[in-house]
PDB file of C-alpha atoms in Angstrom:
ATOM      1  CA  UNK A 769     -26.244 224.115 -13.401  1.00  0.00           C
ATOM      2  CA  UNK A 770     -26.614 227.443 -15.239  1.00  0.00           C
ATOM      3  CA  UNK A 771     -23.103 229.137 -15.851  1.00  0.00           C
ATOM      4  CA  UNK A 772     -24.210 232.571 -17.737  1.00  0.00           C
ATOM      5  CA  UNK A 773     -25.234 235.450 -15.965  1.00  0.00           C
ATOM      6  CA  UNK A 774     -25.657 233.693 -12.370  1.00  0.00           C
ATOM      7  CA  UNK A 775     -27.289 235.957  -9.816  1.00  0.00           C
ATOM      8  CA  UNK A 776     -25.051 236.336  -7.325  1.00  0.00           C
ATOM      9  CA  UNK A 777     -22.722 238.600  -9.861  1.00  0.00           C
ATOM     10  CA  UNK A 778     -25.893 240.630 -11.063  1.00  0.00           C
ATOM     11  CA  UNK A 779     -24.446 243.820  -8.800  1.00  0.00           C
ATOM     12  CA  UNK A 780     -21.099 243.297 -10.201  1.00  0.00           C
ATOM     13  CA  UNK A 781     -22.433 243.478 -13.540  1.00  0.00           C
ATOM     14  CA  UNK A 782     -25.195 245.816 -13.231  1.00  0.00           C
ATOM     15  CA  UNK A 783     -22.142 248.157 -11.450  1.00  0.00           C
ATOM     16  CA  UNK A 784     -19.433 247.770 -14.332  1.00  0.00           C
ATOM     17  CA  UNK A 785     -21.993 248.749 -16.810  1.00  0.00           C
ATOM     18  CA  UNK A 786     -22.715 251.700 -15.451  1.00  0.00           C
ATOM     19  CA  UNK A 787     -18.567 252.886 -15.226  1.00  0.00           C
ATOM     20  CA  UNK A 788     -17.698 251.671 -18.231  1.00  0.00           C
ATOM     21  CA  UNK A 789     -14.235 252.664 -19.035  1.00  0.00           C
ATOM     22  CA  UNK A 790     -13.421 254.778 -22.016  1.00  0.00           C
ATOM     23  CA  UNK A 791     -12.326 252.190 -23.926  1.00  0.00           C
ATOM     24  CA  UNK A 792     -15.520 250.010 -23.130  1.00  0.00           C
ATOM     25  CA  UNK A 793     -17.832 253.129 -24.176  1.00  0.00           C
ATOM     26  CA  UNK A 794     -15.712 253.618 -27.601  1.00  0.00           C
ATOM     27  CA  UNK A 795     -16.480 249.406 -28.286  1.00  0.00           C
ATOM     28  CA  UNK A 796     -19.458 249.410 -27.391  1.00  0.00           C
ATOM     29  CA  UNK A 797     -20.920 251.846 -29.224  1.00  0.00           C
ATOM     30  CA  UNK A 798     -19.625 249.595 -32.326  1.00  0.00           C
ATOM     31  CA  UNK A 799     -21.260 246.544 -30.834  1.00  0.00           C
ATOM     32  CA  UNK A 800     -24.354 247.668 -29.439  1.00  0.00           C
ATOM     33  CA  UNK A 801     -27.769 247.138 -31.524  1.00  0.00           C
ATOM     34  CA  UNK A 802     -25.566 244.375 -33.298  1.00  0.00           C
ATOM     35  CA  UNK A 803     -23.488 246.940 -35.812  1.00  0.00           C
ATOM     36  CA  UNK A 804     -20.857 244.338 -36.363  1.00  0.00           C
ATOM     37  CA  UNK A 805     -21.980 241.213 -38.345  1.00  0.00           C
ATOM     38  CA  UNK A 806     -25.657 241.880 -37.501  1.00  0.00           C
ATOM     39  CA  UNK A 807     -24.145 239.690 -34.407  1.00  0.00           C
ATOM     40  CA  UNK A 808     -25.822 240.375 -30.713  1.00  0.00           C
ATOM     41  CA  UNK A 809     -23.059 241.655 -27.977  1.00  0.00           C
ATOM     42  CA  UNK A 810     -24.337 242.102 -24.690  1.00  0.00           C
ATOM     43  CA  UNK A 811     -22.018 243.678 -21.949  1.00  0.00           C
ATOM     44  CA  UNK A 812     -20.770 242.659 -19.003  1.00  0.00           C
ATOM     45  CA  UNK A 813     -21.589 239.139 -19.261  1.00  0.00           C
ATOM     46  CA  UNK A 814     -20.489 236.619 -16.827  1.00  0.00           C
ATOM     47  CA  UNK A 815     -19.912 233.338 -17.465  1.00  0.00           C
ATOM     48  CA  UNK A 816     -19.316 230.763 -14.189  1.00  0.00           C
ATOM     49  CA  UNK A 817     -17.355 233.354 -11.975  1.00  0.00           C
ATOM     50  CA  UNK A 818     -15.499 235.170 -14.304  1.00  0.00           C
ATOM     51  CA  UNK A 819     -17.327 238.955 -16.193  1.00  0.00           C
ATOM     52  CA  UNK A 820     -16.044 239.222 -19.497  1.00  0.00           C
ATOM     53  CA  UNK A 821     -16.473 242.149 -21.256  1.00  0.00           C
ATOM     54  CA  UNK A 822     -18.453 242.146 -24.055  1.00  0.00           C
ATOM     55  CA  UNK A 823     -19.908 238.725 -25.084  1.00  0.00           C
ATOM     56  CA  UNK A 824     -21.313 237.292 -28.397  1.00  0.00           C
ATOM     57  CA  UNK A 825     -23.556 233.923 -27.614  1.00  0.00           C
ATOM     58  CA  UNK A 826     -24.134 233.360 -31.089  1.00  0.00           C
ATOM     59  CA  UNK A 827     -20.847 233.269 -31.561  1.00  0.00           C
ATOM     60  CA  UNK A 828     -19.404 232.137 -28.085  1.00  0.00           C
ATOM     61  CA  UNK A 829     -17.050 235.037 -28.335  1.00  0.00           C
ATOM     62  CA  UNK A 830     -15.661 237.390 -25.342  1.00  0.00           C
ATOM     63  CA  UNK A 831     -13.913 240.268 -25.808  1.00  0.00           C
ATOM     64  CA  UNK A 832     -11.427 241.842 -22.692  1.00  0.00           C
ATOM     65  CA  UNK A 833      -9.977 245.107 -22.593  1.00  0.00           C
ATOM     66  CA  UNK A 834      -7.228 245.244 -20.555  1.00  0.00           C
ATOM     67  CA  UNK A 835      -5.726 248.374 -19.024  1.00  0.00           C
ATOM     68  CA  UNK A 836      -2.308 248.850 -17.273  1.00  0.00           C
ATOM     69  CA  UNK A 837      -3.416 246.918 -14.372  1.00  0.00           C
ATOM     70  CA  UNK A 838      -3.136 243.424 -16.622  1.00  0.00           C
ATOM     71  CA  UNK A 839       0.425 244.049 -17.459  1.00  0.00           C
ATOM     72  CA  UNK A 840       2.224 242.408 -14.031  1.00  0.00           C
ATOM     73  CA  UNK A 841       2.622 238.978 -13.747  1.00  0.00           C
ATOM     74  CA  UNK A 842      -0.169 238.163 -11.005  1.00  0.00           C
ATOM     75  CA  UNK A 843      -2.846 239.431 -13.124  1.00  0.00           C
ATOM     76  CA  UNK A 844      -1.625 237.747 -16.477  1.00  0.00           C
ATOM     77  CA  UNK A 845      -1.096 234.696 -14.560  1.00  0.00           C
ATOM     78  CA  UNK A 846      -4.982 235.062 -13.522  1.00  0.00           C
ATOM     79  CA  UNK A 847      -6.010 236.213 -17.059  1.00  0.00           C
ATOM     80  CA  UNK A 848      -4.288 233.138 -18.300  1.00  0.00           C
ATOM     81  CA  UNK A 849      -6.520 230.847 -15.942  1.00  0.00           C
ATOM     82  CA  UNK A 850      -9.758 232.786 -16.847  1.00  0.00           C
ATOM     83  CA  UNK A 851      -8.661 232.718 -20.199  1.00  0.00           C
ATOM     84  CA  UNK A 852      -8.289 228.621 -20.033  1.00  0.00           C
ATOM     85  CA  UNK A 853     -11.536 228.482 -18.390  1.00  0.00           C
ATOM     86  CA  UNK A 854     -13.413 230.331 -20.815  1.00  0.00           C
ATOM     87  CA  UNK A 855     -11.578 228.237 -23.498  1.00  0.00           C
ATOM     88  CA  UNK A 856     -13.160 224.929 -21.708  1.00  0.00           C
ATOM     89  CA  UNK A 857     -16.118 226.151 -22.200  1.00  0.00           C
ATOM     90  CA  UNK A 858     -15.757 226.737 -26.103  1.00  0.00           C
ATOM     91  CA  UNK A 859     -15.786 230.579 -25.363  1.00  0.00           C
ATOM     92  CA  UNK A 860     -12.847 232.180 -27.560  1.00  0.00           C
ATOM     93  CA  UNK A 861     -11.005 235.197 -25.671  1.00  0.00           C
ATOM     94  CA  UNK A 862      -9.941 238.658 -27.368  1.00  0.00           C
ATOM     95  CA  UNK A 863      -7.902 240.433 -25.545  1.00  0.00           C
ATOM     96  CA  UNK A 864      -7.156 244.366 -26.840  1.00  0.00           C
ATOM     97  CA  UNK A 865      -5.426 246.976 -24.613  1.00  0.00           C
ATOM     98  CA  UNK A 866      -7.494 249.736 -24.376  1.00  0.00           C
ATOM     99  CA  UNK A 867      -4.689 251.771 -25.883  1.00  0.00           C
ATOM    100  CA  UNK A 868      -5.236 250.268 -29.329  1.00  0.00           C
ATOM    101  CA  UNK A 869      -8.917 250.888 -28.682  1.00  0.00           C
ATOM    102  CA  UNK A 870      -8.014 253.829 -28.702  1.00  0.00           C
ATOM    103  CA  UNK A 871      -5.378 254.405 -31.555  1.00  0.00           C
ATOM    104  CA  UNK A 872      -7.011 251.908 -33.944  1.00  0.00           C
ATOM    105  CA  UNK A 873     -10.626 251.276 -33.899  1.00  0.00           C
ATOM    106  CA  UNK A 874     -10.932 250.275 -36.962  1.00  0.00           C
ATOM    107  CA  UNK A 875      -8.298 247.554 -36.683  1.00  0.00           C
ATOM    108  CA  UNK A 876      -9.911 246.299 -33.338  1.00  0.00           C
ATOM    109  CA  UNK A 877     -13.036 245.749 -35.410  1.00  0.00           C
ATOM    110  CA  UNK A 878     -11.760 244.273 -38.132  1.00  0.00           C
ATOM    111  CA  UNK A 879     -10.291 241.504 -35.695  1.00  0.00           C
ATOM    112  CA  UNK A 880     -13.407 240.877 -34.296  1.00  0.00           C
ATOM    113  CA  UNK A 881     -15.250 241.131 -37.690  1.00  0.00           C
ATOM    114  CA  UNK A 882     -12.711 238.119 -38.599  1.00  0.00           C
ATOM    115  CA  UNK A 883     -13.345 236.157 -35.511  1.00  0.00           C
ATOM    116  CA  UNK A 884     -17.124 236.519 -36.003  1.00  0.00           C
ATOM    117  CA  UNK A 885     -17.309 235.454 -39.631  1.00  0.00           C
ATOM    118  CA  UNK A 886     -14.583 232.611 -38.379  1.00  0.00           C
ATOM    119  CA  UNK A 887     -16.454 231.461 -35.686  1.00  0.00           C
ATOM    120  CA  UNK A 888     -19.466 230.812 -37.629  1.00  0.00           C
ATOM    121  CA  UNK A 889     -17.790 228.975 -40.372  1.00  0.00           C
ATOM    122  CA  UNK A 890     -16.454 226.464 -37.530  1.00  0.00           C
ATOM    123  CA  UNK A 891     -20.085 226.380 -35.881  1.00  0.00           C
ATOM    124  CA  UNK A 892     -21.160 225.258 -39.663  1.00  0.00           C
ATOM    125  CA  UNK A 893     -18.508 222.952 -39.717  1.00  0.00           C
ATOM    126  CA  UNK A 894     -19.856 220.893 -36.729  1.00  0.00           C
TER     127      UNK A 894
END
């Protein structure tokens, strides 16, 4: 049974790309047309019921930006199950508040230039 970008959350997805937050649009100009790592991002991704972000399936990584809406305990405690999900699935989850988006870019990138290049070592590995 298929778990990436099932049909029934096309809408969802096709909608969130088209309001990306400012946060989103600032990443994703640094992801799109694979700028980081020569590595493939796409957008609004969903895997089984959950949208991530940004995905890598090269790399099986998702990226989350979270706004002030994650910080109370319902939503962590959700992000924490999505989060465990994803990990099942041998997805790895970066999470950045879209503040640090924000204040440091460059920082943000370097943390997912790191995971990339780590990533791929492991995937040699096996």
């Amino acid at each position: 049974m298929p778990i990436h970008n099932i049909k029934p959350l096309k809408p969802i997805r096709k909608s969130l790309r088209k309001s990306l937050t400012p946060a989103e649009a600032i990443l994703w100009k640094n992801l799109q047309h694979s700028k980081l790592e020569g590595m493939k991002f796409r957008r609004q991704h969903s895997i089984g019921s959950y949208v991530v972000d940004f995905y890598c399936p090269e790399c099986r990584l998702a990226i989350e930006l979270d706004g002030e809406g994650h910080f109370n305990s319902i939503k962590s405690e959700y992000d924490a199950q999505r989060t465990a999900y994803l990990n099942s699935l041998n997805v790895h989850v970066l999470r950045f508040e879209n503040k640090t988006v924000f204040d440091n870019p460059q920082g943000v990138l370097d943390t997912i230039r790191r995971n990339l290049v780590d990533r791929r070592k492991q995937d040699a590995r096996e």
